[in-house]
Backbone as a ProteinNet text record, in pm:
[ID]
protein_1_A
[PRIMARY]
MKHMTNVARAASWKTASSRSERSERIRSALLSAAAEVVGEVGYAEASVTMITQRAGVGQGTFYNYFKSRQDLLDSLLPDLGEQMLDYVRDEAVGGSGFRDLEEKSFRAFFGFLKSTPQFPRILNEAESFAPAGFQKHLDNVSKRYIRFLQRSMKNGELQDYSEGELEVVAYMLMAARSYLSQRYMSPDGRSVELPRLAADAYMKFVLYGLVGRPPEEK
[TERTIARY]
594.2	492.3	348.3	310.8	200.1	43.1	-29.1	-149.9	-221	-297.5	-370.9	-497.8	-660.5	-743.7	-797.7	-899.1	-917	-941.7	-975.4	-1084.8	-1046.7	-915.7	-758.4	-720.1	-644.9	-628.7	-705.5	-840.1	-854.4	-913.8	-908.3	-879.1	-747.7	-631.6	-549	-520.5	-559.2	-563	-629.3	-761.3	-883.5	-848.2	-789.4	-705.1	-593.9	-565.3	-393.8	-445	-335.9	-382.9	-299	-256.1	-273.9	-286.6	-278.6	-333.8	-225.4	-74.9	36.3	37.9	41.8	39.9	-59.7	-199.3	-313.5	-262.5	-242.7	-187.2	-54.5	37.8	134.2	22.7	-55.5	-41.5	-115.6	-266.9	-243.4	-165.2	-104.2	-4.6	105.5	101.6	157.7	46.6	-66.8	-191.2	-193.8	-158.9	-205.2	-30.5	60.5	213.5	164.7	108.5	64.1	-8.3	-141.4	-247.3	-188.4	-71.5	-53.7	70.7	141.9	190.5	171.4	23	-49.2	-68.7	-76	-249.6	-89.8	-21	111	149.4	178.7	228.1	116.2	-5.1	-64.3	-158.5	-91.8	-132.4	-84.9	20.3	116.3	92.9	189.5	207.9	35.4	84.5	-21.1	-201.7	-217.4	-303.4	-400.3	-270.6	-367.8	-348.7	-505.7	-595.6	-578	-615.7	-661.6	-754.8	-845.5	-986.1	-940.5	-840.8	-821	-714.2	-660.9	-578.3	-689.8	-726.6	-820.3	-918.2	-991.4	-1070.3	-995.2	-882.6	-787.1	-724.1	-728.4	-654.6	-769.4	-871.4	-976.9	-1008.2	-943.4	-982	-1071	-1098.1	-1204.4	-1078.9	-1135	-1049.2	-1055.9	-1112	-1079	-951	-928.1	-791.6	-723.9	-662.4	-577.3	-508	-590.9	-510.8	-467.7	-482.8	-414	-303.9	-231.8	-106	9.4	-120.8	-52	-94.4	-2.8	-104.6	-137	-56.9	-111.4	-126.5	-196.9	-177.3	26.8	47.5	200.2	298.9	249.4	346.7	302.7	256.4	228.8	332.8	301	334.3	490.9	572	708.6	761.2	642.4	693.2	705.8	620.8	634.7	781.5	865.7	997.7	1005.8	1067.3	1173.9	1100.1	1030	916	957.4	938.2	990.4	1150.1	1149.8	1346.1	1412.4	1380.4	1399.9	1347.7	1221	1183.6	1266.4	1295.3	1369.6	1566.5	1576.4	1756.3	1705.6	1643.4	1624.4	1613.3	1537.4	1569.7	1674.8	1777.2	1916.2	2009.9	1965.8	2052.7	2018	1875.7	1834.3	1878	1886.3	1928.9	2080.3	2161.8	2292.2	2397.2	2312.4	2301.4	2465.9	2528.8	2660.8	2688.2	2705.5	2835.3	2971.7	3069.7	3202	3330	3303.7	3358.9	3312	3362.1	3315.6	3255.8	3307.9	3247.4	3133.3	3155.9	3020.1	2894	2923.3	2858.2	2754.7	2851.6	2815.6	2649	2698.2	2638.9	2549.7	2559.5	2450.9	2339	2384.8	2239.5	2222.3	2339	2247.5	2150.8	2164.7	2096.5	1914.3	1943.9	1841.8	1738.6	1833.4	1726.2	1619.3	1683.4	1590.2	1483	1525.1	1415.4	1356.5	1357.3	1308.8	1118.4	1226.2	1106.6	1008.4	1037.8	1011	857.4	835.5	822.5	660.4	737.5	672.7	739.7	680.2	687.3	581.9	552.8	544.7	659.3	800.2	890.8	966.8	1000.7	1041.6	912.2	845.6	727.7	754	739.3	759.9	852.9	1003	1094.3	1168.9	1125.7	1118.4	1093.3	970.1	864.4	862.2	958.5	926.5	1065.7	1114.1	1253.9	1119	995.8	948.5	821.9	743.2	586.4	659.3	776.1	746.4	957.9	1036.5	1134.9	1227.1	1140.8	1152.7	1227.1	1122.2	1070.1	1260.6	1263.2	1345.3	1460.8	1487.5	1620.3	1611.9	1534.7	1584.1	1608.6	1568	1581.8	1743.1	1771	1891.4	1996.2	1981.1	2066.6	2093.9	1904.4	1915.7	2045.1	2013.4	2001.4	2242.1	2266.9	2437.6	2480.3	2423	2511.4	2506.3	2418.6	2417.3	2551.1	2508.6	2617.3	2760.5	2781.3	2938.9	2998.8	2839.5	2936.2	2996.8	2908	2949.8	3103.8	3115.1	3249.8	3315.1	3327	3413.3	3446.9	3373.9	3409.7	3440.4	3438.3	3516.1	3644.7	3667.3	3798.4	3870.8	3792.1	3906.8	3950.4	3869.2	3910.9	4046.1	4050.1	4218.6	4094.1	4059.4	3969.8	3968.5	3956.9	3932.2	4037.4	4155.9	4280.8	4318.1	4204.7	4291	4169.7	4122.5	4014	4097.9	4066	4055.1	3897.8	3914.3	3836	3663.6	3730.7	3669	3548.8	3714.9	3566	3471.6	3453.8	3299.9	3263.9	3187.8	3051.9	3025.7	3074.5	3103.2	3093.7	3137.4	3138.4	3031.2	2932.6	2819.2	2695.5	2672.4	2585.1	2603.7	2753.2	2728	2638.6	2703.3	2631.5	2474.5	2445.9	2322.5	2223.8	2308.5	2157.8	2193.3	2332.4	2273.5	2163.8	2188.7	2065.6	1921.1	1872	1812.3	1796.5	1869.9	1837.1	1805.7	1922.2	1815.1	1780.9	1690.9	1562.7	1467.5	1542.5	1426.2	1397.5	1507.4	1598.4	1500	1503.9	1437.5	1304.8	1216.3	1028.1	1023.4	899.7	797.2	731.8	678.9	624.5	498.1	460	347.8	322.6	474.3	548.4	526.4	461.6	437.2	514.1	666	783.6	886.2	965.8	1119.3	1200.5	1228.6	1294.5	1447.9	1567.3	1716	1775.9	1796	1852.8	2037.4	2018.4	2182.3	2319.7	2245.6	2383.3	2355.3	2280.5	2321.5	2361.2	2328.9	2385.7	2551.1	2564	2702.6	2784	2733.4	2757.8	2837	2752.4	2742.8	2831.3	2843.5	2961.8	3044.3	3118.2	3178.5	3279.9	3177.3	3214.4	3278.3	3191.4	3197.5	3334.3	3347.4	3502.7	3637.2	3606.8	3706.1	3707.7	3579.5	3602.1	3581.2	3612.7	3598.8	3749.2	3827.1	3953.4	4042	4026.1	4065.1	4226	4310.5	4409.1	4522.3	4563.1	4747.2	4822.3	4838.6	4907.3	5092.8	5168.3	5246.7	5210.2	5068.5	5049	4915.2	4940	4907.9	5008.1
937.1	986	904.6	816.5	725.2	814.8	858.2	902.8	820.1	928.8	913.8	993.2	923.4	1029.2	1104.7	1201.1	1253.1	1198	1082.1	1028.8	950.8	914.2	832.8	948.6	1117.2	1171.9	1272.5	1238	1315.7	1180.9	1070.1	974.1	940.5	973.7	1011.1	1050.2	1222.3	1246.9	1287.4	1249.7	1173.1	1064.1	960.4	929.5	973.4	1047.3	1100.5	1126.9	1038.7	1021.1	1187.7	1249.2	1393.5	1558	1667.7	1800.4	1804.8	1779.5	1851.6	1722.8	1557	1450.2	1507.3	1593.7	1616.5	1707.5	1832.3	1911.2	1913.5	1828.9	1737.5	1686	1593.9	1530.4	1670	1712.8	1760.6	1871.6	1915.9	1989.4	1934.9	1826.8	1725.8	1664.5	1641.6	1607.5	1733.5	1866	2036.7	2022.1	1926.4	1968	1876.9	1762.2	1570.1	1642.5	1683.4	1755.1	1854.7	1965.1	2042.6	2011.2	1908.9	1845.5	1763.2	1675	1651.9	1759.6	1851.1	1950.3	2043.9	2022.4	2125.7	2050.1	1967.1	1826.1	1771.1	1827.4	1799.4	1932.6	2024.9	2157.3	2262.2	2268.4	2354.8	2443.6	2552.2	2607.1	2747.5	2803.3	2909.6	2896.9	2715.5	2694	2635	2595	2581.5	2632	2581.3	2712.8	2659.5	2787.5	2736.2	2599.8	2631.3	2589.5	2411.8	2358.6	2251.8	2189.9	2238.8	2226.8	2176.5	2229.6	2182.6	2086.8	2057.8	1984.4	1861.7	1841.5	1713.8	1702	1752	1747.7	1721.2	1747.7	1650.5	1793	1892.7	2004	2095.7	2206.9	2317.7	2427.3	2530.4	2610.7	2728.1	2692.7	2790	2751.4	2575	2493.9	2530.4	2560.6	2593.9	2675.7	2800.6	2944.4	2933.8	2820.7	2758.6	2763.9	2687.9	2599.7	2692.3	2763.8	2895.9	3002.8	3138.6	3229.5	3316.1	3213.1	3247.5	3176.2	3126.5	3083.7	3028.7	3203.5	3159.9	3143.4	3144.7	3073.9	2928.7	2845.7	2681.3	2688.8	2715.9	2744.7	2745.5	2827.4	2844.9	2768.7	2677.8	2506.5	2421.7	2422.3	2265.7	2215.6	2323.5	2217	2215.9	2307.1	2251.9	2132	2132.2	1976.9	1892.7	1889.8	1803.4	1741.5	1881.3	1837.6	1774.6	1821.2	1787.9	1644.3	1525.3	1405.7	1342.2	1344.7	1320.5	1345.4	1406	1396.4	1270.1	1279.7	1146.5	1030.6	1008.3	893.5	876.6	1008.6	931	892.6	880.7	913.7	759.6	707.9	602.8	527.6	531.3	439	431.3	515.5	556.8	477.4	425.1	420.1	245.6	220.7	170.8	144.4	267	272.8	273.5	308.2	304.5	409.1	573.5	604.5	641.4	769.8	842.1	811.6	725.5	681.7	555.3	482	382.3	497.9	564.1	654.7	749.9	771.5	935.1	874	725.8	637	577	518.2	488.5	593.5	733.9	898.6	901.4	937.2	927.2	840.1	714.1	597.2	672	633	652.5	810.6	912.1	1022.3	955.6	886.4	846.3	786.9	719.9	608.1	716.4	794	886.2	945.2	946.2	1029.7	957.7	771.9	714.4	694	713.5	761.9	923.8	981.4	1151.6	1159.2	1123.8	1160.5	1326.8	1395.8	1553	1642.1	1560	1707.3	1713.8	1680.5	1745.2	1910.8	1864.4	1957.5	2098.9	2049	2121.8	2218.3	2166.9	2181.3	2316.1	2182.6	2395.9	2469	2483.5	2542.7	2677.3	2587.2	2676.6	2861.2	2777.1	2951.9	3058.1	2998.8	3146.2	3160	3037.5	3101.7	3124.5	3047.1	3049.7	3042.6	3118.7	3177.2	3115.1	3202.6	3199.7	3019.6	2983.4	2820.1	2734.5	2811.3	2731.6	2783.2	2873	2952.7	2881.7	2832.7	2727.8	2640.2	2543.4	2432	2407.6	2488.5	2482.4	2486.1	2609.7	2567.8	2439.9	2430.8	2262.2	2172.6	2224.5	2031.1	2050.1	2157.4	2247.4	2240	2224	2196.6	2096.5	2007.9	1837.4	1752.1	1787.2	1799.7	1864.4	1939.2	1991.3	1904.5	1872.2	1788.3	1638.6	1640.8	1486.3	1482.5	1613.1	1648.4	1655.8	1756.6	1743.7	1630.5	1521.1	1407.1	1334.6	1304.5	1264.6	1372.9	1461.6	1523.8	1500.3	1494.5	1460	1305.4	1194.8	1081.1	1093.1	1153.6	1166.7	1097.4	1165.8	1164.9	1269.3	1277.8	1419.7	1569.1	1517.9	1574.6	1703.6	1690.5	1759.7	1899.7	1865.3	2004.6	2101	2252	2268.7	2309.2	2286	2321.2	2453	2558.1	2641	2585.5	2482.8	2425.6	2344.3	2280.1	2199	2255.8	2390.5	2458.8	2466.3	2489.8	2484.9	2345.4	2264.5	2086.5	2074.5	2075.7	2035.6	2062.4	2211.8	2274.8	2194.7	2169.7	2086.1	1972.4	1898.1	1751.8	1800.3	1897.4	1886.3	1949.2	2026.4	2029	1919.9	1883.4	1748.6	1640.4	1631.7	1538	1583.1	1662.7	1791.1	1809.1	1820.9	1781.6	1665.1	1614.9	1428.1	1400.6	1473.3	1432.3	1463.2	1601.8	1640	1567.9	1494.9	1431.4	1286.8	1246.1	1071.8	1075.5	1259.7	1194.2	1171.3	1082.1	1022.5	1124.9	1142.8	1244.5	1281.8	1211.5	1297.8	1316.4	1292.3	1393.7	1309.2	1195.2	1092.6	1023.8	990	888.8	991.1	913.9	961.4	806.1	716.6	625.7	607.6	615	665.9	540.1	541	412	370.9	243.2	216.5	318.3	342.3	348.9	512.8	623.1	715.8	724.9	611.1	626.6	641.8	507.3	562.9	627.9	664.6	806	948.5	897.7	1006.1	992.4	878.4	828	801.7	804.8	838.3	932.3	1052	1178.7	1290.6	1185.1	1241.8	1194.8	1027	999.8	1093	1064.7	1113	1242.2	1300.1	1405.1	1345.1	1490.9	1493.4	1432.4	1437.2	1425.8	1382.5	1375	1337.5	1388.4	1318.7	1433.8	1415.4	1559.3	1569.7	1450.2	1421.6	1283.1	1302.5	1395	1506.6	1428.2	1481	1464.7	1297.9	1195.7	1093.8	945.8
5372.1	5517.7	5401.9	5454.2	5478.9	5446.3	5327	5348.6	5465.9	5521.9	5674.4	5599.8	5639.4	5629.8	5755.3	5707.9	5806.1	5936.7	5909.5	6004.9	6086.3	6039.6	6111.2	6204	6117	6186	6286.8	6314.4	6407.7	6530.2	6508.3	6589.6	6683.4	6573.1	6626.6	6823.1	6724.1	6819.7	6936.3	6937.3	7023.9	7172.6	7086.1	7175.1	7229.8	7193.4	7267.3	7449.5	7542.6	7671.5	7752.9	7657.8	7813.1	7625.7	7716.7	7609.7	7569.6	7585.3	7509.1	7436.7	7443.2	7310.4	7200.9	7259.4	7172.9	7078.4	7150.2	7089.4	6947.4	6936.5	6869.5	6780.1	6815.7	6699.3	6611.6	6659	6563.9	6484	6523.8	6451.3	6340.3	6416.3	6313	6215.6	6223.3	6122.4	6013.7	6093.3	6001.4	5918.6	5939.5	5862.6	5721.6	5791.2	5688.9	5603	5625.4	5544.1	5467.3	5526.9	5393.3	5273.7	5343	5255	5143	5161.9	5064.2	4956.6	5011.1	4940.5	4873.4	4931.8	4847.1	4767.7	4730.4	4695.4	4571.9	4584	4472.2	4420.3	4431.6	4431	4394.1	4481.1	4505.8	4565.6	4620.3	4786.4	4698.2	4532.3	4553.3	4541.9	4508.2	4494.4	4693.8	4786.6	4947.7	4980.4	5027.4	5079.3	5239.4	5317.5	5464.7	5500.2	5436.2	5359.8	5362.8	5241.2	5150.2	5282.5	5345.7	5462.6	5567.9	5639.9	5715.7	5754	5561.4	5557.6	5547.7	5501.4	5488.6	5585.3	5683.7	5807.2	5965.2	5864.5	5973.4	6076	6073.2	6227.6	6117.4	6242.3	6147.9	6148.8	5991.6	6109.4	6123.9	6312.1	6433.7	6432.2	6490.5	6534.1	6543.3	6371.6	6266.6	6323	6374.2	6408.6	6554.3	6576.8	6731.3	6752.8	6621.1	6555.2	6479.6	6415.2	6318.9	6333.3	6314	6317.7	6131.3	6036.4	5939.2	5839.1	5689.5	5604.7	5593.5	5590.8	5605.1	5679.1	5774	5876	5890.5	5866.7	5811.8	5678	5576.4	5485.3	5506.7	5563.4	5592.4	5732.6	5780.4	5853.6	5827.5	5697.1	5593.4	5527.5	5474.7	5376.3	5570.4	5642.3	5756.4	5815.7	5863.1	5920.2	5853.9	5691.2	5608	5617.9	5645	5610.1	5689.3	5856.6	5970.3	5940.3	5876.6	5909.8	5818.3	5653.4	5604.7	5645.3	5724.6	5788.7	5848.4	5924.3	6032.8	5994.2	5889	5796.8	5727.7	5639.9	5589.1	5725.6	5852.2	5933.8	6006.6	6044.2	6094.1	5927.9	5792.1	5678.6	5727	5740.5	5749.5	5863.3	5940.2	6092.3	6024.9	6093.4	6066.8	5907.5	5918.8	5782.5	5878.1	5779.6	5832.9	5706.4	5761.1	5691.4	5644.5	5497.1	5435.5	5320.1	5199	5109.9	5181.1	5230.9	5253.7	5292.7	5408.4	5431.1	5353.4	5265.3	5179.9	5049	5061.2	4923.6	5026	5140.6	5233.2	5264.4	5247.4	5278.9	5157	5073.2	4918.5	4880.5	4868.2	4867	4915.4	5049.7	5175.2	5139.1	5059	5044.9	4953.6	4854.2	4730.8	4795	4893.1	4964	5030	5093.6	5142.6	5056.6	4915.2	4820.6	4754.1	4810.9	4721.5	4867	4948	5083.7	5071.1	5063.3	5059.8	4940.8	4835.8	4651.6	4598.5	4753.9	4762.7	4747.9	4839.8	4927.2	4776.4	4674.4	4541.1	4495.8	4526.5	4427.2	4557.7	4690.9	4853.7	4783.3	4786.2	4792.4	4703.6	4539.8	4447.8	4425.6	4481.6	4450.8	4646.1	4758.4	4836	4855.9	4781.6	4727.7	4709.6	4614.5	4551.1	4637.5	4746.6	4803.8	4920.1	4998.7	5105	5165.4	5088.4	5111.2	5289.5	5337.8	5513.5	5544.8	5544.3	5545	5474.7	5329.7	5236.3	5299.4	5341.5	5411.6	5514.7	5611.3	5727.6	5690.1	5554.8	5563.4	5466	5402.8	5371.6	5542.9	5616	5746.2	5775.5	5754.3	5868.9	5783.9	5648.5	5568.7	5573	5564.1	5599	5654.5	5797.2	5911.8	5902.1	5949.2	5946.1	5809.9	5690.6	5608.3	5640.4	5681	5714	5856.4	5929.5	6064.6	6041.8	5902.8	5886.1	5793.9	5671.5	5646.7	5724.3	5849.8	5937.4	6068.7	6011.6	6135.4	6051.8	5912.6	5805.9	5779.7	5811.2	5839.1	5904.4	6052.6	6157.1	6180.7	6062.5	6045.5	5946.4	5943.1	5821.1	5689.7	5666.7	5560.4	5432.3	5372.7	5247.1	5278.2	5310.2	5285.4	5227.4	5044.4	4984.1	5049.9	5090.1	5158.2	5257.7	5295.7	5376.3	5492.7	5575.8	5662.8	5576.8	5524.3	5522.8	5418.4	5308.9	5183.4	5246.3	5326.1	5372.8	5282.5	5295.1	5313.1	5154	5058.4	4950.5	4911.1	4953.7	4910.2	4928	5065.2	5101.8	5034.6	4965.2	4872.8	4732.2	4711.8	4588.3	4598.8	4669.1	4692.3	4770.6	4773.5	4809.6	4666.9	4668.2	4498.6	4387.7	4408	4325.8	4270.4	4442.9	4503	4481.1	4461.7	4434.3	4298.4	4184.5	4036.7	4009.6	4067.3	4049.3	4073.7	4165.9	4221.7	4075.3	3977.1	3924.1	3791.3	3757.4	3625.1	3620	3745.3	3735.2	3822.1	3785.1	3869	3744	3784.5	3741.4	3632.2	3526.5	3434.6	3466.3	3647.4	3678.6	3807.8	3824.9	3912.4	4072.8	4039.3	4214.8	4231.4	4163.2	4249.9	4142.3	4202.1	4212.6	4148.6	4030	4031.1	3966.9	4106.7	4064.4	4020.8	3859.6	3818.3	3908.9	3882.6	4039.2	3880.7	3729.7	3666.8	3721.7	3764.6	3805.6	3953.2	4054.9	4174.6	4161.8	4039.6	4081.2	4003.1	3925.1	3861.3	3937.8	4034.8	4203.2	4303.5	4265.2	4341.4	4315.2	4221	4140.1	4141.1	4076.6	4100.3	4261	4330.9	4475.5	4506.5	4477.5	4502.3	4404.6	4312.1	4157.6	4116.4	4105.3	4042.6	3889.6	3826	3692.9	3620.5	3637.7	3614.1	3708.5	3841.6	3889	3971.7	4058.8	4122.3	3987.1	3954.4	3892.6	3884.7	3777.7	3769.9	3841.8	3910.5	4001	4186.4	4210.1	4281.6	4368.7	4235.2	4221.3	4313.2
[MASK]
++++++++++++++++++++++++++++++++++++++++++++++++++++++++++++++++++++++++++++++++++++++++++++++++++++++++++++++++++++++++++++++++++++++++++++++++++++++++++++++++++++++++++++++++++++++++++++++++++++++++++++++++++++++++++

């Protein structure tokens, strides 16, 4: 998510061609500003004043789009999560089979973090400060991940799993991405650099597990 000044944000909606487009741009600017503010100071310190100043709108305008500060905070992670999912999907286009698609999407997740470095903090603090948004995000991501695993199963892959186990698999892989993003975050929390070794180890684990199949099943 590229940083945009409040002047640029204001200009973006002033040039909107319709009232609905202007409304959509203002709401997007508020969410974008909130992401920056929460990424910098955390949920607890992020105030409506800080967010509206960053977005370049008046506080009265804020309440035309969100019922309260908490309403915005609960909307923040799901909004960013949808952006992340769309980015990962677009980057994985052209992948073939589970192995290729999983590796592309894994690397794309960390590519998204480079452009949106505030995402890990927003995700990790959400459970405490925006629980409704946190749960919605988990539901959104897990549902899309499960659909991907179901398609792989229908294509003859993942034969060692039942369909009922796919939700468990999805949450394990989601957790791996989250914790790896924390492990490889820079000391100042402003970037995540995933070493090739880590990406290779992740794929080795996904494909072969810790001990592989029992000898009699190979």
